[in-house]
XYZ file of C-alpha atoms in Angstrom:
734
model
C -12.339 172.638 165.750
C -15.051 172.557 163.055
C -12.395 172.021 160.368
C -10.974 169.015 162.245
C -14.411 167.411 162.704
C -15.302 167.814 158.999
C -11.962 166.365 157.923
C -12.437 163.335 160.166
C -15.956 162.752 158.853
C -14.565 162.800 155.307
C -11.820 160.340 156.193
C -14.389 158.010 157.740
C -16.520 158.205 154.563
C -19.460 159.783 156.422
C -19.353 163.380 155.250
C -21.332 162.994 152.007
C -23.977 160.978 153.819
C -24.359 163.496 156.634
C -24.095 166.784 154.673
C -27.803 167.695 155.254
C -27.202 167.473 159.003
C -23.710 168.963 159.042
C -24.399 171.906 161.341
C -26.281 169.842 163.934
C -23.619 167.096 163.946
C -20.696 169.530 164.241
C -22.438 171.367 167.087
C -23.191 168.064 168.868
C -19.646 166.761 168.560
C -18.150 170.075 169.686
C -20.418 169.998 172.686
C -19.447 166.433 173.539
C -15.750 167.210 173.234
C -15.961 170.286 175.423
C -18.252 168.789 178.062
C -15.752 166.420 179.618
C -15.720 163.314 177.417
C -11.958 162.671 177.457
C -12.101 159.255 175.748
C -13.998 160.628 172.745
C -11.719 163.639 172.680
C -8.661 161.378 172.648
C -10.126 159.332 169.803
C -10.654 162.422 167.655
C -7.236 163.766 168.550
C -5.501 160.483 167.640
C -7.258 160.285 164.282
C -6.485 163.896 163.492
C -2.837 163.478 164.468
C -2.508 160.394 162.242
C -3.993 162.134 159.231
C -1.810 165.186 159.710
C 1.310 163.076 160.193
C 0.617 160.989 157.115
C 0.122 164.145 155.094
C 3.577 165.350 156.143
C 5.630 162.443 154.803
C 6.006 161.223 151.252
C 6.964 157.610 151.925
C 4.215 156.204 149.696
C 1.066 157.317 147.872
C -1.867 158.463 150.051
C -4.354 155.636 149.216
C -1.629 153.043 149.780
C -0.522 154.489 153.110
C -4.127 154.645 154.324
C -4.577 150.969 153.431
C -1.407 150.142 155.395
C -3.112 151.636 158.441
C -6.758 150.742 157.955
C -6.277 147.009 157.425
C -3.245 146.548 159.642
C -2.994 143.304 161.590
C -0.474 143.594 164.451
C 2.964 142.405 163.355
C 4.558 139.618 165.334
C 8.166 138.471 165.307
C 10.247 135.416 166.128
C 13.950 134.660 166.333
C 13.780 131.517 164.177
C 13.356 131.943 160.388
C 9.826 130.803 159.403
C 11.360 128.850 156.501
C 12.817 126.498 159.102
C 9.394 125.229 160.108
C 7.171 125.786 157.088
C 5.352 123.169 155.015
C 5.605 120.381 157.538
C 9.369 120.855 158.003
C 9.130 121.571 161.742
C 12.173 120.341 163.627
C 11.796 119.466 167.284
C 13.861 122.481 168.343
C 11.445 124.872 166.586
C 8.162 123.484 167.891
C 8.141 125.911 170.798
C 8.362 129.063 168.654
C 5.852 131.604 169.963
C 5.582 134.803 167.878
C 5.649 138.035 169.916
C 3.906 141.353 169.046
C 6.667 143.536 167.592
C 5.465 147.147 167.832
C 4.547 146.960 171.562
C 7.956 145.411 172.207
C 9.764 148.250 170.422
C 7.705 151.025 172.020
C 8.074 149.584 175.503
C 11.600 148.162 175.455
C 13.317 148.559 172.084
C 13.520 152.363 172.219
C 14.394 152.444 175.930
C 18.178 152.264 176.231
C 18.021 151.640 179.950
C 16.505 148.258 179.024
C 17.971 147.685 175.562
C 21.519 148.854 174.811
C 21.417 147.794 171.151
C 20.904 150.747 168.822
C 20.401 148.808 165.621
C 17.911 146.102 164.638
C 17.443 144.161 161.416
C 13.942 142.932 160.575
C 13.941 140.138 157.976
C 11.012 138.670 156.064
C 10.237 137.141 152.696
C 8.470 139.036 149.956
C 4.916 139.969 150.801
C 5.258 139.477 154.552
C 4.381 143.064 155.472
C 7.713 144.771 156.143
C 6.617 148.168 154.805
C 3.227 147.945 156.518
C 5.027 147.250 159.775
C 7.309 150.296 159.362
C 4.429 152.661 158.584
C 2.457 151.419 161.575
C 5.486 151.606 163.852
C 5.972 155.209 162.768
C 2.311 156.075 163.340
C 2.105 154.198 166.628
C 5.033 156.155 167.979
C 3.866 159.641 167.011
C 0.257 158.941 168.031
C 1.023 158.041 171.638
C -1.282 160.112 173.873
C 1.323 160.687 176.573
C 3.871 163.178 175.238
C 6.621 161.858 177.554
C 6.431 158.484 175.763
C 7.591 160.096 172.524
C 10.653 162.171 173.509
C 12.392 161.691 170.155
C 11.829 162.627 166.545
C 11.159 159.695 164.230
C 12.019 159.522 160.529
C 10.854 156.899 158.041
C 12.589 156.507 154.681
C 13.162 153.969 151.936
C 16.706 152.573 151.866
C 17.162 153.662 148.255
C 16.513 157.285 149.351
C 18.754 157.154 152.413
C 21.570 159.304 151.011
C 19.186 162.074 150.008
C 16.881 162.058 153.035
C 19.212 161.391 155.935
C 21.429 164.353 155.130
C 18.387 166.593 155.674
C 18.421 165.704 159.380
C 20.608 168.201 161.184
C 23.616 166.633 162.869
C 22.687 168.059 166.276
C 19.294 166.300 166.000
C 20.787 162.845 165.462
C 20.897 162.029 169.173
C 17.178 162.839 169.412
C 16.069 160.891 166.312
C 14.830 157.363 165.642
C 15.479 156.288 162.034
C 13.415 153.644 160.219
C 15.077 152.444 156.989
C 12.812 150.261 154.885
C 13.658 147.735 152.156
C 17.411 147.334 151.990
C 16.740 144.812 149.216
C 15.443 147.643 146.990
C 18.564 149.761 147.428
C 20.850 149.055 144.459
C 23.981 149.736 146.508
C 22.876 147.152 149.094
C 22.104 144.659 146.346
C 25.629 145.058 144.966
C 27.375 144.820 148.355
C 25.099 144.278 151.331
C 27.677 144.446 154.130
C 29.446 147.499 152.753
C 26.160 149.383 152.390
C 24.954 148.478 155.896
C 28.285 149.498 157.403
C 28.014 152.855 155.602
C 24.471 153.486 156.895
C 25.438 152.431 160.427
C 28.368 154.845 160.392
C 26.129 157.677 159.240
C 23.442 156.952 161.856
C 25.760 155.995 164.736
C 24.625 158.901 166.934
C 20.903 158.290 166.424
C 18.751 156.948 169.236
C 17.659 153.830 167.352
C 17.953 152.558 163.771
C 15.727 149.819 162.388
C 16.321 148.212 158.997
C 14.015 145.923 157.055
C 15.135 143.601 154.298
C 14.086 140.521 152.392
C 15.519 137.420 154.017
C 17.296 136.246 150.875
C 19.455 139.389 150.672
C 20.978 138.881 154.101
C 24.293 137.063 153.674
C 24.706 135.708 157.231
C 21.431 133.851 157.208
C 22.055 131.475 160.111
C 23.236 134.131 162.560
C 21.051 135.526 165.317
C 23.028 138.761 165.437
C 24.903 140.919 162.933
C 28.295 142.133 164.190
C 28.849 145.743 163.217
C 32.082 147.639 162.633
C 30.978 150.303 165.091
C 32.420 150.301 168.588
C 30.866 151.468 171.843
C 32.417 154.446 173.606
C 31.859 152.733 176.970
C 31.906 149.162 178.254
C 35.368 148.335 177.010
C 34.802 149.516 173.481
C 32.997 146.377 172.327
C 31.472 146.339 168.869
C 27.765 147.013 168.513
C 25.669 144.090 167.438
C 22.456 144.199 165.456
C 19.830 141.653 166.633
C 17.961 139.901 163.831
C 14.209 139.446 164.091
C 11.956 137.596 161.631
C 8.391 138.613 160.853
C 5.974 135.769 161.560
C 3.417 134.539 159.007
C -0.237 135.242 159.723
C -2.042 132.839 162.004
C -5.656 131.866 161.357
C -6.693 134.483 163.935
C -4.698 137.116 162.041
C -6.437 136.176 158.790
C -9.830 136.404 160.509
C -8.956 139.856 161.894
C -7.887 141.128 158.471
C -11.118 139.906 156.856
C -13.147 141.530 159.610
C -11.372 144.842 159.024
C -11.755 144.504 155.272
C -15.358 143.335 155.090
C -16.861 144.369 158.426
C -18.118 142.545 161.510
C -21.347 141.208 160.057
C -21.668 138.317 157.581
C -22.192 139.444 154.003
C -21.956 137.646 150.687
C -18.520 139.145 150.034
C -17.216 138.332 153.484
C -18.472 134.769 153.280
C -16.767 134.290 149.916
C -13.544 135.793 151.259
C -13.625 133.480 154.281
C -14.166 130.444 152.078
C -11.236 131.413 149.833
C -9.032 131.934 152.887
C -10.061 128.596 154.412
C -9.265 126.734 151.207
C -5.882 128.433 150.748
C -4.397 128.738 154.223
C -0.814 128.398 153.018
C -1.024 131.441 150.764
C -3.142 133.541 153.083
C -0.463 133.395 155.781
C 1.409 135.923 153.638
C -0.079 139.426 154.192
C 0.604 140.632 150.636
C -1.344 137.767 149.108
C -4.136 138.051 151.642
C -4.500 141.698 150.640
C -5.495 140.515 147.149
C -8.489 138.594 148.484
C -10.757 141.505 147.542
C -9.789 141.003 143.876
C -10.873 137.390 144.195
C -14.136 138.336 145.871
C -14.954 140.896 143.188
C -14.230 138.410 140.417
C -17.130 136.670 138.700
C -15.224 133.373 138.983
C -16.320 131.024 141.723
C -12.749 129.864 142.523
C -14.082 126.406 143.128
C -10.595 124.949 142.838
C -7.585 126.070 144.845
C -5.224 126.162 141.836
C -7.341 129.019 140.400
C -6.615 131.093 143.505
C -2.895 130.309 143.220
C -2.918 131.466 139.608
C -4.350 134.865 140.543
C -2.147 135.268 143.611
C 1.084 134.307 141.872
C 0.282 136.575 138.930
C -0.267 139.443 141.385
C 2.977 138.655 143.169
C 4.975 138.561 139.948
C 3.230 141.753 138.843
C 4.431 143.432 142.021
C 8.014 142.514 141.149
C 7.511 143.692 137.560
C 6.854 147.271 138.649
C 10.174 147.392 140.435
C 11.809 147.406 137.004
C 12.113 150.477 134.832
C 10.139 150.759 131.621
C 10.394 149.340 128.965
C 11.752 146.170 130.639
C 8.699 145.372 132.739
C 6.811 143.138 130.327
C 9.875 141.046 129.441
C 10.859 140.877 133.096
C 7.402 139.565 134.068
C 7.388 136.877 131.365
C 10.940 135.809 132.138
C 10.311 135.650 135.879
C 7.203 133.529 135.380
C 8.751 131.092 132.909
C 11.966 130.802 134.930
C 9.993 130.015 138.085
C 8.091 127.265 136.266
C 11.282 125.784 134.791
C 13.080 125.855 138.130
C 10.184 124.118 139.904
C 10.123 121.444 137.199
C 13.885 120.965 137.384
C 13.706 120.520 141.163
C 10.874 118.024 140.717
C 12.763 115.971 138.143
C 15.908 115.963 140.269
C 13.843 115.167 143.396
C 15.184 118.204 145.258
C 13.444 120.759 147.422
C 16.257 123.306 147.293
C 19.290 124.217 145.199
C 22.700 125.484 146.221
C 23.832 128.991 145.388
C 25.998 127.633 142.543
C 23.103 125.594 141.120
C 20.778 128.618 141.180
C 23.305 130.917 139.520
C 24.052 128.289 136.855
C 20.340 127.805 136.232
C 19.777 131.574 135.965
C 22.669 131.959 133.540
C 21.486 129.071 131.351
C 17.801 129.993 131.155
C 17.481 133.770 131.428
C 18.037 136.453 128.847
C 16.480 139.294 130.821
C 17.037 138.419 134.490
C 20.471 138.638 136.013
C 21.398 136.071 138.654
C 20.935 138.463 141.574
C 17.509 139.478 140.231
C 16.406 135.885 139.831
C 17.310 135.175 143.454
C 16.112 138.464 144.875
C 13.020 139.243 142.794
C 11.704 135.721 142.245
C 9.460 133.570 144.394
C 12.487 132.102 146.127
C 13.741 132.400 149.660
C 17.047 131.520 151.208
C 17.746 128.727 153.660
C 20.935 127.089 154.914
C 22.179 123.720 156.048
C 24.808 125.334 158.247
C 27.475 124.980 155.550
C 26.114 126.754 152.489
C 23.304 128.926 151.202
C 20.364 126.972 149.836
C 17.523 128.368 147.761
C 13.955 127.115 147.688
C 10.538 128.468 146.797
C 9.056 130.884 149.331
C 6.442 128.265 149.970
C 6.461 124.642 148.880
C 2.873 124.957 147.610
C 3.999 127.581 145.034
C 6.588 125.163 143.702
C 3.916 122.454 143.614
C 1.572 124.714 141.641
C 4.196 125.174 138.921
C 4.923 121.425 138.902
C 1.215 120.671 138.443
C 1.045 123.018 135.452
C 3.887 121.233 133.687
C 2.553 117.782 134.558
C -0.896 118.738 133.248
C 0.653 119.752 129.918
C 2.376 116.367 129.565
C -0.656 114.290 130.620
C 1.449 111.226 131.466
C 1.984 111.406 135.212
C 0.366 109.166 137.846
C -0.248 109.587 141.568
C 2.861 107.600 142.443
C 5.068 110.208 140.769
C 4.116 112.799 143.393
C 5.447 111.204 146.575
C 5.805 114.017 149.125
C 4.029 116.418 146.763
C 0.439 116.077 147.950
C -0.492 119.632 147.024
C 0.916 119.264 143.489
C -1.152 116.116 143.050
C -4.246 117.928 144.318
C -3.660 120.863 141.938
C -3.192 118.447 139.032
C -6.414 116.610 139.843
C -8.255 119.936 140.002
C -6.940 120.828 136.559
C -8.325 117.567 135.176
C -11.652 118.202 136.880
C -11.992 121.537 135.071
C -12.097 119.477 131.849
C -14.813 117.270 133.381
C -16.833 120.090 134.944
C -20.225 118.652 133.976
C -19.303 115.398 135.753
C -17.930 117.299 138.756
C -21.194 119.204 139.142
C -23.121 115.917 139.390
C -21.163 114.870 142.470
C -22.883 115.999 145.703
C -21.025 118.997 147.158
C -20.592 117.235 150.494
C -18.605 114.504 148.727
C -16.624 116.554 146.205
C -13.525 117.012 148.356
C -13.464 113.320 149.225
C -13.676 112.420 145.533
C -11.026 115.023 144.652
C -8.515 113.535 147.087
C -9.357 109.862 146.632
C -9.776 109.278 142.882
C -6.400 108.633 141.173
C -5.319 110.560 138.096
C -5.658 107.613 135.732
C -9.416 107.514 136.260
C -9.771 111.248 135.666
C -8.444 110.715 132.151
C -11.286 108.280 131.412
C -14.783 109.127 130.291
C -16.632 107.647 133.267
C -19.677 108.835 135.183
C -19.986 110.740 138.441
C -21.517 107.646 140.050
C -18.548 105.579 138.958
C -16.095 108.107 140.365
C -18.010 108.115 143.640
C -17.696 104.331 143.775
C -13.955 104.548 143.177
C -13.538 107.200 145.868
C -15.423 105.030 148.360
C -13.029 102.170 147.659
C -10.056 104.401 148.386
C -11.726 105.933 151.442
C -12.053 102.376 152.771
C -8.309 101.909 152.275
C -8.609 99.712 149.165
C -6.351 100.809 146.351
C -7.293 99.992 142.789
C -4.199 98.339 141.339
C -5.708 96.699 138.272
C -7.835 97.652 135.300
C -11.549 98.349 135.649
C -14.275 96.672 133.633
C -17.482 98.726 133.722
C -20.534 96.535 134.115
C -22.929 99.483 134.196
C -22.711 103.246 134.847
C -21.370 102.916 138.388
C -20.446 99.238 138.797
C -17.051 97.876 137.892
C -14.969 94.750 138.321
C -11.276 95.210 139.003
C -9.052 92.855 137.025
C -5.437 92.151 138.048
C -2.810 91.239 135.476
C -1.069 88.009 136.434
C 2.298 87.331 134.818
C 2.496 83.727 133.695
C 5.156 81.192 134.569
C 5.815 77.683 135.799
C 4.789 76.235 139.168
C 4.299 72.925 140.934
C 0.562 72.166 140.977
C -1.032 69.794 143.449
C -0.160 68.513 146.896
C 3.391 68.992 148.252
C 3.902 67.820 151.847
C 6.646 70.373 152.541
C 4.512 73.237 151.250
C 0.968 72.137 152.049
C 1.334 70.510 155.448
C 0.341 67.119 156.763
C -1.254 64.571 154.489
C -4.934 63.654 154.691
C -6.983 61.200 152.651
C -8.882 63.990 150.881
C -5.588 65.301 149.461
C -5.157 62.112 147.462
C -7.241 63.719 144.711
C -4.606 66.531 144.548
C -1.857 64.143 143.465
C 0.475 63.806 141.773
C 2.485 66.998 142.067
C 3.197 68.139 138.521
C 4.702 71.140 136.742
C 2.374 73.507 134.906
C 3.212 76.455 132.669
C 0.777 79.331 132.102
C 0.644 82.393 129.871
C -0.231 85.843 131.240
C -3.899 86.447 132.071
C -6.222 88.727 134.027
C -8.186 87.663 137.096
C -10.732 89.360 139.349
C -9.291 91.077 142.398
C -12.276 89.847 144.407
C -15.032 87.309 144.135
C -17.947 88.584 142.015
C -20.260 90.627 144.240
C -24.023 90.799 144.285
C -23.882 94.306 142.835
C -21.744 93.062 139.946
C -24.127 90.161 139.328
C -27.193 92.421 139.337
C -25.557 94.846 136.888
C -25.582 92.097 134.252
C -28.423 89.745 135.252
C -30.880 92.134 136.907
C -31.566 89.711 139.793
C -29.944 88.564 143.028
C -30.238 84.885 143.975
C -28.087 85.182 147.118
C -29.177 84.068 150.579
C -27.074 86.674 152.410
C -27.949 90.093 150.957
C -25.518 92.980 150.452
C -24.054 94.818 147.463
C -20.465 93.975 148.399
C -21.100 90.461 149.645
C -20.088 87.696 147.223
C -22.918 86.456 145.064
C -23.860 82.862 146.025
C -26.498 80.278 145.249
C -25.346 80.442 141.621
C -24.702 77.238 139.698
C -21.986 76.647 137.112
C -24.692 76.848 134.454
C -25.957 80.178 135.892
C -22.444 81.551 135.663
C -22.146 80.484 132.032
C -25.268 82.570 131.274
C -23.773 85.529 133.214
C -20.538 85.310 131.201
C -22.436 85.130 127.921
C -24.381 88.337 128.717
C -21.273 90.080 130.037
C -19.284 89.356 126.882
C -22.165 90.472 124.662
C -22.412 93.739 126.594
C -18.678 94.359 126.432
C -18.378 93.769 122.680
C -21.554 95.761 121.942
C -20.057 98.800 123.685
C -16.788 98.529 121.766
C -14.908 96.765 124.552
C -13.343 93.336 124.583
C -15.091 90.109 125.556
C -13.466 86.816 126.396
C -14.501 86.715 130.067
C -14.600 83.232 131.547
C -14.074 81.308 134.747
C -10.415 80.671 135.618
C -9.082 77.239 134.853
C -8.174 75.167 137.879
C -4.486 75.702 137.039
C -4.934 79.483 136.775
C -6.850 79.529 140.051
C -4.173 77.616 141.990
C -1.313 79.604 140.427
C -2.929 82.881 141.540
C -3.886 81.548 144.974
C -0.273 80.525 145.593
C 0.972 84.026 144.663
C 2.171 83.444 141.099
C 5.749 84.562 140.515
C 5.736 86.285 143.915
C 4.773 83.165 145.862
C 6.120 82.775 149.387
C 4.980 79.163 149.685
C 2.073 79.677 152.083
C -0.410 76.950 152.975
C -3.319 79.403 152.522
C -3.763 82.266 150.067
C -1.441 84.951 151.457
C -0.501 83.532 154.868
C 0.080 80.480 157.016
C -2.291 82.093 159.533
C -5.756 81.460 158.145
C -7.485 84.122 160.282
C -5.458 86.823 158.520
C -6.731 85.995 155.059
C -9.999 84.033 155.231
C -13.570 83.876 156.488
C -14.179 80.269 157.534
C -16.194 78.345 160.112
C -14.179 79.552 163.129
C -14.582 83.289 162.453
C -17.402 83.818 159.939
C -20.389 83.789 162.269
C -22.088 81.406 159.811
C -22.423 83.929 156.988
C -20.548 85.502 154.110
C -18.644 88.768 154.530
C -17.906 91.714 152.252
C -15.206 90.893 149.743
C -11.725 92.271 150.327
C -12.023 92.701 154.084
C -9.265 90.227 154.970
C -5.634 90.587 153.882
C -4.745 90.091 150.217
C -2.254 87.535 148.990
C 1.118 88.190 147.354
C -0.547 89.428 144.149
C -2.989 91.782 145.896
C -5.919 89.391 145.345
C -8.505 88.740 148.049
C -10.492 85.800 149.467
C -8.881 82.955 147.543
C -9.098 81.119 150.830
C -12.551 81.172 152.427
C -15.766 83.251 152.147
C -17.269 81.216 149.251
C -16.063 78.266 147.204
C -15.103 79.355 143.689
C -16.282 77.553 140.560
C -13.533 76.843 138.013
C -13.822 76.215 134.269
C -12.596 72.581 134.540
C -14.638 69.459 134.688
C -13.723 67.247 137.628
C -11.736 64.051 137.201
C -9.846 62.691 140.187
C -7.213 61.179 137.864
C -6.697 64.227 135.646
C -3.491 65.284 137.430
C -1.861 62.024 136.387
C -2.727 62.500 132.718
C -0.433 63.944 130.066
C -2.951 66.726 129.443
C -2.420 68.085 132.962
C 1.174 68.958 132.135
C 0.459 70.739 128.876
C 0.820 74.513 128.719
C -2.360 76.266 129.944
C -4.065 72.965 130.879
C -7.838 72.663 131.306
C -9.944 69.526 131.738
C -12.694 69.594 129.120
C -13.263 65.821 129.225
C -15.760 65.571 132.075
C -18.655 68.008 132.664
C -20.958 65.921 134.844
C -19.088 67.449 137.804
C -17.123 70.704 137.978
C -14.183 71.721 140.184
C -14.508 74.254 143.043
C -11.547 75.597 145.027
C -10.725 77.710 148.069
C -13.073 76.774 150.909
C -15.870 78.867 152.393
C -17.441 80.503 155.433
C -19.075 77.189 156.245
C -16.039 74.889 156.118
C -13.034 74.355 158.350
C -9.407 75.255 157.841
C -8.655 72.117 155.778
C -11.118 73.280 153.110
C -9.110 76.487 152.714
C -5.796 74.735 151.962
C -4.586 75.610 148.476
C -4.169 71.982 147.414
C -7.741 71.069 148.345
C -10.248 70.214 145.551
C -13.984 69.541 145.627
C -16.658 69.154 142.951
C -20.364 69.732 142.345
C -22.783 69.032 139.564
C -23.011 72.098 137.245
C -26.697 72.709 137.884
C -26.353 73.023 141.651
C -25.836 76.305 143.501
C -25.368 76.639 147.251
C -25.127 79.512 149.725
C -21.400 78.880 150.111
C -20.335 78.842 146.452
C -19.569 81.752 144.080
C -16.930 82.671 141.503
C -14.463 85.224 140.148
C -13.810 86.496 136.638
C -10.886 85.645 134.398
C -9.843 86.709 130.903
C -6.864 85.819 128.742
C -4.653 88.394 127.067
């Protein structure tokens, strides 16, 4: 008894700590066990039995087998392959999949032939899903049952590659009293060469055993879509029907499973290590659903790296995974095998990305392996790589064990090239996120200036093209806020100060009919007389502001805000044409002084109308972007007698906002009611420089009615006058 107690204390890691009190503790425990404490006695007995049983079999090394037990999270199974509903690929028929605890099922029903007449079962799972851990815990759960009548049979656990050697040691007369657990068919060379032939051989050898359970990687099983495996072994009763082997799939870890593992690994109470482990698990749920990879979380916790970005975790995890495969090869091939497996995985992911495929056929995979590998054979590339097998009902299809692993490799290659944009990653959100993280590691000092609470928002929102620029944290926050508000940046940015920019849209030039057209612009009114005659105008390419100039953009250059209605993103108003000329002068000086380009101006009246009508993409609307004014403009009927933030109504055909309504927009042209009839009006890139005592404004405002917002409508003001319903937008030639 004393020997058992001391051994248990050692196994629990308490012996060294309690050595000074050994005699008292042993005496106390012996007394408790002999004074009628059956629960405590059972606990000690169970632990002792487990340790003794583990010591008697040589299935794996002692530290490894103890880890399989100590950190075990109950295995669950399902009858639908997890690859069918992973990574957002859930089909309606799979939504109801509810994983079931596997070991309780086997102990209660699977080994009871009055309930279950099948003698053989095949457990399938991808690499790292815990097949061996399940087998060890099934073995231990069976032999550790307290009630002796619940364990009437012997149970033997062996690796498939050792089957021939170990099974023959079981006496033939003991077969009918023995349960056999055969682990890792995929690591048995004979099964790799001919799966069905090897299974049939093992089934024939074990046909008299009580129960036989096989485990195997999913990709090695040739009849992937079947729910049962028909054996070439026939029953002695029941008409001599063939035995079948049900197929069960191990389920990935749920979030509760991950939490249980971390609690077993790091204890019940919050510690620095446990908190770090939980954060890593939260940020990498897709990987942590795989028990093998979750088991490496301690390596991440012990590392001095902060693992601030998820791609860093993937790098460690994938390296560990590939390392695990490496040690399945004999020396001296391991190093070459590891390098080849890694590079082949990257190349395959990139090939799938370029061909816009998520999976390859068996022929495509074998061709790829033959063309790219010098070390790996085709069967090794399929069986030892990060791939798993799927099917479309007609043929075998191969894909990465998890889409996020493929996306990690894609991000690596894209980062090396440095030429890809967000639009290239449609359906590859995780790859895009990884790629952005990789860019942020090059801008770490900028990243650290972004408040932690906003870092994830910035990471997701800011497009790649801005991460390649040398711009400030404040600027990146501004960009992310635009995207968070649903406003995509489609043009080029002009930085007015550290965190203020104007977005400029490239407008392709062309010809259009300028002025009033009754078919296009609606009924005639006297005020449209000044918009006649209709005449053809041709323009070169130019850039124009996506929105009216805001108060924030004005202040960035002028240092003041003359507006009546205050707000950073409201259009600046109460600015005269002369005020705007001063603004443009300072803006151009600032741009050229910082090494940028100047040339900013007001749009000409022809440029303004061409853009307002939609340029080459025009659909002939009466207003800028619609025939329904409420969709595109703030005007007297909906404005509430005030300006509104720019870009809050719909854009026009070119993605440009507020060219109808909000505030009137000053143009570069002097006003002359007869200019349209002059020869100058039909020149290329026309502008009226003849008259400056009055200047043209276009577009209507919050104060005016719907007629003011018609695209043919023109008004004028003296250049020194600014009102609370007039503003402007920027323009620059190429």
